[in-house]
Tab-separated table of N, CA, C and O in Angstrom:
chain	number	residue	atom	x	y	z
A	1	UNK	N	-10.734	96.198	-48.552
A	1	UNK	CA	-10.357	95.966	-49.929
A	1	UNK	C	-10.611	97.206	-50.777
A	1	UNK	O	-10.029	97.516	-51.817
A	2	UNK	N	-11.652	97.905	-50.103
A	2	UNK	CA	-11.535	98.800	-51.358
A	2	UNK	C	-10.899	100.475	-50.746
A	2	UNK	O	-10.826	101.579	-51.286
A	3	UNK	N	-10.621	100.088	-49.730
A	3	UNK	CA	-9.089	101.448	-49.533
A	3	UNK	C	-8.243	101.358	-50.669
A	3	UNK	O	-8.030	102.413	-51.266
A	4	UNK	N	-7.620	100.126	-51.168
A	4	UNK	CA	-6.587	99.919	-52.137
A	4	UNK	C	-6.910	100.691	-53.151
A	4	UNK	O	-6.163	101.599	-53.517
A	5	UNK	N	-8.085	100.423	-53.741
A	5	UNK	CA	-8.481	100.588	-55.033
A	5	UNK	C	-8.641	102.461	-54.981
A	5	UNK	O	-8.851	103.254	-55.899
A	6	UNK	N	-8.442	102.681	-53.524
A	6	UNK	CA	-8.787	104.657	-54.011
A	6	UNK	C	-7.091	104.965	-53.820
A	6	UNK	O	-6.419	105.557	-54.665
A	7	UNK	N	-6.636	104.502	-52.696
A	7	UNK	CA	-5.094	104.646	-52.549
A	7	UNK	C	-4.390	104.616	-53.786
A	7	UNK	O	-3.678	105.620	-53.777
A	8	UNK	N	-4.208	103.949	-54.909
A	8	UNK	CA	-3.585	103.466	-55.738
A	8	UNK	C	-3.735	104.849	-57.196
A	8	UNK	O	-2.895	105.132	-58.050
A	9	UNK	N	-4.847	105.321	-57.018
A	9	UNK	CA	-5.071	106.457	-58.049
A	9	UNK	C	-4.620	107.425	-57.457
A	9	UNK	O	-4.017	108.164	-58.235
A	10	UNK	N	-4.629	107.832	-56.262
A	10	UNK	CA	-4.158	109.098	-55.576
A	10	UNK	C	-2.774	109.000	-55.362
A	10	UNK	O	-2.193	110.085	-55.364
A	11	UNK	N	-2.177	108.137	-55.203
A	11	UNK	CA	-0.698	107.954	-55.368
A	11	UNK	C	-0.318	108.649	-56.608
A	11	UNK	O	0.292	109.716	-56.685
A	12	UNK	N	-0.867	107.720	-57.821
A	12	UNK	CA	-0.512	108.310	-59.494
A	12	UNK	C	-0.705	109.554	-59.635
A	12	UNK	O	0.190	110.190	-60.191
A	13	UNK	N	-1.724	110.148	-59.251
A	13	UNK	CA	-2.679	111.330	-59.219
A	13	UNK	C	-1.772	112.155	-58.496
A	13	UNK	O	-1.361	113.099	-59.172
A	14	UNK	N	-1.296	112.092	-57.244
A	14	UNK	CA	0.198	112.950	-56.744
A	14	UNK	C	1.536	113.235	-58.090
A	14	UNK	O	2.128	114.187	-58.599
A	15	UNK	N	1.494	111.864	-58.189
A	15	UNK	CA	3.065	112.403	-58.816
A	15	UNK	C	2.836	112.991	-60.410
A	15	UNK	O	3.772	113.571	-60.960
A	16	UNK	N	1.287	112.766	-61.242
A	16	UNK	CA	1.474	113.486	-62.176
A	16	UNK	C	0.995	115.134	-61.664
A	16	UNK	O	1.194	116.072	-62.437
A	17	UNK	N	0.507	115.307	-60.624
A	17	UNK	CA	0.221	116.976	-60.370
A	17	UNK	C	1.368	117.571	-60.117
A	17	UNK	O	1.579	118.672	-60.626
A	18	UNK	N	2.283	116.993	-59.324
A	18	UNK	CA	3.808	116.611	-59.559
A	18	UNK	C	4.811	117.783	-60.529
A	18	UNK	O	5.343	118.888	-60.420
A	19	UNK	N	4.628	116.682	-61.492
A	19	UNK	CA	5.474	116.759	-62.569
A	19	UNK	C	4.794	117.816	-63.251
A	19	UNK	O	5.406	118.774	-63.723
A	20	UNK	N	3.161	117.642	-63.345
A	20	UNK	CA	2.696	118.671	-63.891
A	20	UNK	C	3.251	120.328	-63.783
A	20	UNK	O	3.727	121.093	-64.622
A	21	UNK	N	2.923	120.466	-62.261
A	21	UNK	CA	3.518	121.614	-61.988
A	21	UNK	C	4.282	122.111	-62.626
A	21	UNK	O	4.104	122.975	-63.484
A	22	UNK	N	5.966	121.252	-62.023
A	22	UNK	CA	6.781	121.471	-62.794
A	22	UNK	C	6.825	121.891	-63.973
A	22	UNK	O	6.745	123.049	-64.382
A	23	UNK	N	7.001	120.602	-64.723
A	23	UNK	CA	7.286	121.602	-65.962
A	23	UNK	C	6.143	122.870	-66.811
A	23	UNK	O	6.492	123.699	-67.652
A	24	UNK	N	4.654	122.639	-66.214
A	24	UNK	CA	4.019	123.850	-66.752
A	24	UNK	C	4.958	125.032	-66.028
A	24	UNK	O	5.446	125.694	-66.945
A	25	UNK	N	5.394	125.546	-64.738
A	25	UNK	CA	5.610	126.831	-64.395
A	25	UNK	C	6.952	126.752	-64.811
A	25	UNK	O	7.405	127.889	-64.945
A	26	UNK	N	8.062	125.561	-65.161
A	26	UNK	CA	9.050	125.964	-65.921
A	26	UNK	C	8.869	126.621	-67.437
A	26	UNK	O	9.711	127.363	-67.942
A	27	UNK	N	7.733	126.255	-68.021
A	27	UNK	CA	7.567	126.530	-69.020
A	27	UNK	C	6.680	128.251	-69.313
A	27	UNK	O	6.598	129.001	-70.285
A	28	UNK	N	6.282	128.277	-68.249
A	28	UNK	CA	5.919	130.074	-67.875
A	28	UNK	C	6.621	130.822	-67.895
A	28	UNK	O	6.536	131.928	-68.430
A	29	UNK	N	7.601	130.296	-67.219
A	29	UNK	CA	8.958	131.382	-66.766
A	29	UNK	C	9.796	131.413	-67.989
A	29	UNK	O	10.646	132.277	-68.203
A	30	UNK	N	9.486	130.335	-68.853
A	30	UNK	CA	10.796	129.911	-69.676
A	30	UNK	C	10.245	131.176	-71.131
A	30	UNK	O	10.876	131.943	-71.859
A	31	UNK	N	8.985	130.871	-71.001
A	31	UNK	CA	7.951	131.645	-72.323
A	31	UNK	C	8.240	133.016	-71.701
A	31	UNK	O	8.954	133.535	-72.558
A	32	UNK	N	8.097	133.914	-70.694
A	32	UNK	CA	8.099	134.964	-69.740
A	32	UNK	C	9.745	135.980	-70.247
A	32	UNK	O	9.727	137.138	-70.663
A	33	UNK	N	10.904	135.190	-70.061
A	33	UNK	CA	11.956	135.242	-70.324
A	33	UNK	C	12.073	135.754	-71.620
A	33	UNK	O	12.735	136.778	-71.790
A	34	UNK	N	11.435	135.095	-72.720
A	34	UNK	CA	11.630	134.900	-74.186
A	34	UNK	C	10.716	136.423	-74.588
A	34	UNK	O	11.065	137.191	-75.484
A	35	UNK	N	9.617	136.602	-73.787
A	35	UNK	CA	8.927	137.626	-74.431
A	35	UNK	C	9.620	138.593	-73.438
A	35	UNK	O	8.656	139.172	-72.938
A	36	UNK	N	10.463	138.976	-73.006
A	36	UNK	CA	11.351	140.446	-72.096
A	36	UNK	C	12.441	140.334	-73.089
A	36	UNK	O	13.218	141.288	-73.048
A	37	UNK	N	12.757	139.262	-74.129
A	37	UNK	CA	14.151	139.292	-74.841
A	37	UNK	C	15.152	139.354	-74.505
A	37	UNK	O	16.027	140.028	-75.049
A	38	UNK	N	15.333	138.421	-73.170
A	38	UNK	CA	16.217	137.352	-72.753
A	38	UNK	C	16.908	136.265	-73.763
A	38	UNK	O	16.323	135.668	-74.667
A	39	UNK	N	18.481	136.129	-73.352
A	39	UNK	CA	18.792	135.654	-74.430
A	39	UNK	C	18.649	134.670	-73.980
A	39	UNK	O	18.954	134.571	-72.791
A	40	UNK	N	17.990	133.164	-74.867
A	40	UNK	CA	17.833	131.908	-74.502
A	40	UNK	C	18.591	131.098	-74.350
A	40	UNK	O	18.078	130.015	-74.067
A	41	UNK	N	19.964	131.110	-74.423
A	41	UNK	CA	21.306	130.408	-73.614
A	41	UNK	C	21.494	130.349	-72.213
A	41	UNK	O	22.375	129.636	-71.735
A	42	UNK	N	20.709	131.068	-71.483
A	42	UNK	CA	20.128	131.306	-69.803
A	42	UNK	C	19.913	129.462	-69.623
A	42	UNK	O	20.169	128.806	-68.613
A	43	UNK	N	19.361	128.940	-70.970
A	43	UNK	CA	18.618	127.728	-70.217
A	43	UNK	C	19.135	126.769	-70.728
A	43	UNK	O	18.255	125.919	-70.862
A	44	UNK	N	20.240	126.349	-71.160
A	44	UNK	CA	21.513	125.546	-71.335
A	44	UNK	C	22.927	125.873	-70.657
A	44	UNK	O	23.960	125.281	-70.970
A	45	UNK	N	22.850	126.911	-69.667
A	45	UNK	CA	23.944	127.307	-69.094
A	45	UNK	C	24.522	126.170	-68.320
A	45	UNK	O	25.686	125.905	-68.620
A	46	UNK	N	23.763	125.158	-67.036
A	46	UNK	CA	23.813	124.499	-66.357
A	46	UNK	C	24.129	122.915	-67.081
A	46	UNK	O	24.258	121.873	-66.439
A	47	UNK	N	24.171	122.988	-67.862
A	47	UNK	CA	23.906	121.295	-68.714
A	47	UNK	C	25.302	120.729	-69.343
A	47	UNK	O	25.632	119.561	-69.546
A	48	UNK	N	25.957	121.846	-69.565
A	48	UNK	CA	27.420	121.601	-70.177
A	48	UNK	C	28.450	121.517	-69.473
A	48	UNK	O	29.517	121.368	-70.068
A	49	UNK	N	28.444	121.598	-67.722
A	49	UNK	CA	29.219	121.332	-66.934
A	49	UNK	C	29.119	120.073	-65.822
A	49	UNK	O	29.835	119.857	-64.844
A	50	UNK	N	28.267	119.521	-66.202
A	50	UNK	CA	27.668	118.346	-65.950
A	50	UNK	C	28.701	116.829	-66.197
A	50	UNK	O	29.542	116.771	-67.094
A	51	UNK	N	28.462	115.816	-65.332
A	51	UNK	CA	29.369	114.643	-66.005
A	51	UNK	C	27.938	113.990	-66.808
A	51	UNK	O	26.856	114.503	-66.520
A	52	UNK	N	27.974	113.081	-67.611
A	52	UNK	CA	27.194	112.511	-68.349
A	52	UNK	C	26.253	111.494	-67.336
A	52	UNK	O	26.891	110.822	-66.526
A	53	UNK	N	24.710	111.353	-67.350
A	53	UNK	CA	23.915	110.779	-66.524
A	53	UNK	C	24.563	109.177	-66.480
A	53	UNK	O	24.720	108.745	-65.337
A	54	UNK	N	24.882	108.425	-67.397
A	54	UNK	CA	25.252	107.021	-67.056
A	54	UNK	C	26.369	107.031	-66.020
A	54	UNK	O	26.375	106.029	-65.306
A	55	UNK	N	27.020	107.652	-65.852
A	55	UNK	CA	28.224	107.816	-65.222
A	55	UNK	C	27.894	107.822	-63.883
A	55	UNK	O	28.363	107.170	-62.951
A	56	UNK	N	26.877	108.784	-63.926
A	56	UNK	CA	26.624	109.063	-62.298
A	56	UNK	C	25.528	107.935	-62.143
A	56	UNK	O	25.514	107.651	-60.946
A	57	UNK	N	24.559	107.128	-62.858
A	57	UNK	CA	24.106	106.091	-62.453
A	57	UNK	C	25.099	104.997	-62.095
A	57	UNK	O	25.181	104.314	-61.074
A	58	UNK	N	25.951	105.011	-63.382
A	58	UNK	CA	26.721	103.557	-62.658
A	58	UNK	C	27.637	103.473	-62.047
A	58	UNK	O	28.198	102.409	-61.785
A	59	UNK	N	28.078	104.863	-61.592
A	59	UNK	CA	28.729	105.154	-60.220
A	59	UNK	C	27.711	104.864	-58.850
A	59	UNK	O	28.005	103.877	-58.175
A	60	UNK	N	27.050	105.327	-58.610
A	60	UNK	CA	26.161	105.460	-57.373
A	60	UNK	C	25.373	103.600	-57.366
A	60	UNK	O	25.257	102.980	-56.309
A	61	UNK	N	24.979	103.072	-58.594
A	61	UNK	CA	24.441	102.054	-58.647
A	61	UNK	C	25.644	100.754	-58.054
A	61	UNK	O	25.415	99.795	-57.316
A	62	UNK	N	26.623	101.076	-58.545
A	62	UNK	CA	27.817	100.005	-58.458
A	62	UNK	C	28.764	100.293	-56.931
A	62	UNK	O	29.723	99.625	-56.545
A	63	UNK	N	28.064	101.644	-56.167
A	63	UNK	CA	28.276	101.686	-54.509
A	63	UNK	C	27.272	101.592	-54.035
A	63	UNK	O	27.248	102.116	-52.921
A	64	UNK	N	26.209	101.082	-54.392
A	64	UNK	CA	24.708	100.963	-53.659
A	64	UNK	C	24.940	99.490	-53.253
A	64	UNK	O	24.972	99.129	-52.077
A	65	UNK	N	25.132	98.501	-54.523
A	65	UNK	CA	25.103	97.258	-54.286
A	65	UNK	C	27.045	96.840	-53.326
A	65	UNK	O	27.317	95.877	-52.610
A	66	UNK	N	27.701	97.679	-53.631
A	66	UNK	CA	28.773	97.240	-52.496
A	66	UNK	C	28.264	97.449	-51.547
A	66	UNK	O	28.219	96.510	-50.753
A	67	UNK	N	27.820	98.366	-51.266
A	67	UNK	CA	27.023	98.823	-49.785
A	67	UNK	C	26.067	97.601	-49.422
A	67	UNK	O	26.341	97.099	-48.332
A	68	UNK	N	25.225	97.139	-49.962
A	68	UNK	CA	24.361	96.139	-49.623
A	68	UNK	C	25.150	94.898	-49.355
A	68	UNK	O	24.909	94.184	-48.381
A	69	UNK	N	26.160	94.625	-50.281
A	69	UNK	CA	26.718	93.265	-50.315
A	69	UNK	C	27.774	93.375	-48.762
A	69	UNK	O	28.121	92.335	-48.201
A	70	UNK	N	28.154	94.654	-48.261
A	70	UNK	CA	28.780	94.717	-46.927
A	70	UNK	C	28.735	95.024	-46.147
A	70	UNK	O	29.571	95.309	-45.289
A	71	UNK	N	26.939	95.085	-46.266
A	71	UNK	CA	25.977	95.541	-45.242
A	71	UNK	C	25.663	93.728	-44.522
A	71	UNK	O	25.672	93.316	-43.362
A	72	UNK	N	25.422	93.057	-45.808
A	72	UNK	CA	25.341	91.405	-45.107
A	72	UNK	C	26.302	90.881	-44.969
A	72	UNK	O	26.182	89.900	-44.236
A	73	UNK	N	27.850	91.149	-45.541
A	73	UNK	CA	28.763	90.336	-44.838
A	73	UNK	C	28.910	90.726	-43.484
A	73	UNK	O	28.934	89.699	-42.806
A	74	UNK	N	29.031	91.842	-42.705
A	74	UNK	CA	29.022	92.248	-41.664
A	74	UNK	C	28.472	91.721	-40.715
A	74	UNK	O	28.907	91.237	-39.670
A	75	UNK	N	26.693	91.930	-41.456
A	75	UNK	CA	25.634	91.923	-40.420
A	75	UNK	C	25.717	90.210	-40.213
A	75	UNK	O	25.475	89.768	-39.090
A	76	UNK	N	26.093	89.189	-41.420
A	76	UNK	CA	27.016	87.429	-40.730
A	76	UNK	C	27.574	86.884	-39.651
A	76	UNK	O	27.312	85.928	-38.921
A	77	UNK	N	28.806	88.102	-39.736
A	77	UNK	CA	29.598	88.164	-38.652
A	77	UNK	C	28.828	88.650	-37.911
A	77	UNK	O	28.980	87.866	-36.974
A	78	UNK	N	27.725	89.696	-37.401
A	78	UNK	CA	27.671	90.058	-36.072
A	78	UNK	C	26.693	89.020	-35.627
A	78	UNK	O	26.957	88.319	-34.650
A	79	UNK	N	25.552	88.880	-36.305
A	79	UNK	CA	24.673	87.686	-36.306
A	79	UNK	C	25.484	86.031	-35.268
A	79	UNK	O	24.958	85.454	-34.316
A	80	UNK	N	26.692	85.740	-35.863
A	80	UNK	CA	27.334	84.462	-35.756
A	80	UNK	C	28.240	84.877	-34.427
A	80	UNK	O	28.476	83.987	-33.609
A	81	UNK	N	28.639	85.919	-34.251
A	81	UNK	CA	29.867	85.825	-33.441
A	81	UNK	C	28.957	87.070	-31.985
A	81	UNK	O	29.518	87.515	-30.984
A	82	UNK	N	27.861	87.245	-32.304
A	82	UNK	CA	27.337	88.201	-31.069
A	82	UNK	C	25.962	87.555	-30.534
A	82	UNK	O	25.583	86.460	-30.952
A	83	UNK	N	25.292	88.242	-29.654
A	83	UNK	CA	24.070	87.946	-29.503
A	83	UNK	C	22.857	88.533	-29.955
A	83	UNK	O	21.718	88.372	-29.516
A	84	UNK	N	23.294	89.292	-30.968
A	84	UNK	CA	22.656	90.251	-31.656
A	84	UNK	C	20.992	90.055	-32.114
A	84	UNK	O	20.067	90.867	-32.098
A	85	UNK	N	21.034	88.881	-32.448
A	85	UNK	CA	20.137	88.323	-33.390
A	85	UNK	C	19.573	88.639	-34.809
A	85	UNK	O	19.990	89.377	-35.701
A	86	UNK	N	18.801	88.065	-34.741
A	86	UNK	CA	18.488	88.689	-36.768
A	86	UNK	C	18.305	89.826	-37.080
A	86	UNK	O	18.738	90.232	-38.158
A	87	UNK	N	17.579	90.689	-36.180
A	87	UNK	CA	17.342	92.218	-36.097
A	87	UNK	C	18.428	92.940	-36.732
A	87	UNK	O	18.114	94.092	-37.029
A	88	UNK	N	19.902	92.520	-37.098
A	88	UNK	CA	20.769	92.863	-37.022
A	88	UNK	C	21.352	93.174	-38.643
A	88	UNK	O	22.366	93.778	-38.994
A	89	UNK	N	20.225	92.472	-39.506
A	89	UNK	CA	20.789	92.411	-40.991
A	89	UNK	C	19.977	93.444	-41.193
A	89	UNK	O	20.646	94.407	-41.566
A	90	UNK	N	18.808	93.697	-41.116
A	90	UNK	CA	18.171	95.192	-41.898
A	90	UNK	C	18.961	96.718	-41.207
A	90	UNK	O	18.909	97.793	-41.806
A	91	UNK	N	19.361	96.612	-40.441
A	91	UNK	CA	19.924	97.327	-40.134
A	91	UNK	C	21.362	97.816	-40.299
A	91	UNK	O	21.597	99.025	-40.278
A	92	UNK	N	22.299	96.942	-40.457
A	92	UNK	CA	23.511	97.054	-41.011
A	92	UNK	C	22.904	97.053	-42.924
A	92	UNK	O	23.476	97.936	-43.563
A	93	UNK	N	22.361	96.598	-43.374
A	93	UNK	CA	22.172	96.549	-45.095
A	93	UNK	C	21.819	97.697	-44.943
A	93	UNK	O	22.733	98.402	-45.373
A	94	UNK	N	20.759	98.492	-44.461
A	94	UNK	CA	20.229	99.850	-44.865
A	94	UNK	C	21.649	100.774	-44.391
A	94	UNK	O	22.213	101.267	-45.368
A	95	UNK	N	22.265	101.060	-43.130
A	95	UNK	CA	23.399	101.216	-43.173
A	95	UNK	C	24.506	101.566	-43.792
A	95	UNK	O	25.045	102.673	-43.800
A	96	UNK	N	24.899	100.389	-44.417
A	96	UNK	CA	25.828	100.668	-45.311
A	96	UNK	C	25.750	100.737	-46.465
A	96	UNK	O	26.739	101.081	-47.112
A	97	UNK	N	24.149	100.328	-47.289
A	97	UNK	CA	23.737	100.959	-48.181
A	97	UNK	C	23.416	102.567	-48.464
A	97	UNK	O	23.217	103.132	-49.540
A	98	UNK	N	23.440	103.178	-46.917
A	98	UNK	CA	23.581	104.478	-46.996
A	98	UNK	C	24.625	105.258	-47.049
A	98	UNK	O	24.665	106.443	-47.381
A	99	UNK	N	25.620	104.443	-46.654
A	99	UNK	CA	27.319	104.957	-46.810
A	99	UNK	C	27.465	104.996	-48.259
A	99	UNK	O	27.536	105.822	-49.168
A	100	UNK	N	27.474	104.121	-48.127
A	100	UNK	CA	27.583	103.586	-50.127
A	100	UNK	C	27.143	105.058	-50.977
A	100	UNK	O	27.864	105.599	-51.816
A	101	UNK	N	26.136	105.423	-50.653
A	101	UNK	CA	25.053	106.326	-51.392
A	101	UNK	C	25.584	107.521	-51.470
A	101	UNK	O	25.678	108.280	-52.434
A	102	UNK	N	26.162	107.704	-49.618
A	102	UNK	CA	26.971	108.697	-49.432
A	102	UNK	C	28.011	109.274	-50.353
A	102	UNK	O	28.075	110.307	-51.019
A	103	UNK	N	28.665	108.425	-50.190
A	103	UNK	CA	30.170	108.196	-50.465
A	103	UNK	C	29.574	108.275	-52.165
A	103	UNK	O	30.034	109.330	-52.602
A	104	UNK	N	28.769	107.605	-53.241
A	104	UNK	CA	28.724	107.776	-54.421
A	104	UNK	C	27.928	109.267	-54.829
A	104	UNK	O	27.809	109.716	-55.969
A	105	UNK	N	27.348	109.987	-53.352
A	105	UNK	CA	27.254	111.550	-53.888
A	105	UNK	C	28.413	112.771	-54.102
A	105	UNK	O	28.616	113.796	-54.754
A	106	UNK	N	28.927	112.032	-53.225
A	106	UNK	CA	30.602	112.753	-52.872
A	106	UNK	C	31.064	112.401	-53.952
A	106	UNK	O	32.036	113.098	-54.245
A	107	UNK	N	30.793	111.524	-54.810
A	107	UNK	CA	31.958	111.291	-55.714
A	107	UNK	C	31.297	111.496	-56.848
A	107	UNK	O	32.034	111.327	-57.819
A	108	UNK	N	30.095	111.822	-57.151
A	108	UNK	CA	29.409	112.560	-58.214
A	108	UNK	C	30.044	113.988	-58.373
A	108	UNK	O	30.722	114.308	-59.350
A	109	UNK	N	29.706	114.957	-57.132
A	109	UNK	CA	30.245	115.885	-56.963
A	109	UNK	C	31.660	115.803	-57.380
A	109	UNK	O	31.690	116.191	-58.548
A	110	UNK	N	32.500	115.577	-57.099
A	110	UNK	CA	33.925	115.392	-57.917
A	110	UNK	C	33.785	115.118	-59.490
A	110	UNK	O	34.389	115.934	-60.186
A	111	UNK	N	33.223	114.301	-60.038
A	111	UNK	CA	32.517	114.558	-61.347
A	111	UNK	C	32.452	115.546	-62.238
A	111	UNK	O	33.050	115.782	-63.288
A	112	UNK	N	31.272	116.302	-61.377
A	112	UNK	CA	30.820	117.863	-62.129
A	112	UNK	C	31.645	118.425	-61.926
A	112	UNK	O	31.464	119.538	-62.421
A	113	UNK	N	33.122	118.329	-61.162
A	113	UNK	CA	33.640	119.444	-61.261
A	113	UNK	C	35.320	119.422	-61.836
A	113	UNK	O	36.286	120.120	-61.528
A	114	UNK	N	35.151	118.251	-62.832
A	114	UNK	CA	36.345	117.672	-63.852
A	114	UNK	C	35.964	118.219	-65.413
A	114	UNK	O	36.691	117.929	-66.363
């Protein structure tokens, strides 16, 4: 019981050293830049060719769940009509939830570049 209780801070404790990182040494480089008199449009260059974040959520979100939803019609049929057994639904759902994922990065990419 009390593994949990140390596990659970060191998890949190990862992802804010994390993020920390990040943006402190973005913010080094970014301050670093500014004092050589770099022009500061360097760091909006990347942002304006972009498709808008909802887009690419509810693109990728709305082929995640097709993917899932024909990951179990499938895995029905193989279940009912094979000898497969149950083993057969986590494996087709993760599956074609990964196609799905696929297929909605591919089509992000087409996105950014409209």
């Amino acid at each position: 019981m009390g593994s949990e209780l140390i596990i659970i801070p060191i998890i949190f404790g990862a992802i804010f050293g994390v993020f920390y990182l990040y943006f402190s040494t973005r913010n080094k480089e970014r301050l670093a830049l500014i004092e050589k008199g770099v022009d500061a449009t360097i760091f909006m260059k990347g942002k304006q060719q972009t498709a808008p974040i909802w887009k690419v959520l509810i693109l990728n979100l709305a082929l995640l769940l097709m993917g899932i939803g024909l990951g179990v019609f499938i895995a029905s049929i193989l279940y009912n009509y094979t000898t497969l057994g149950e083993d057969v639904y986590p494996a087709t759902v993760f599956f074609t939830a990964g196609v799905g994922l696929f297929i909605g990065f591919n089509l992000t990419k087409n996105l950014d570049k409209e």
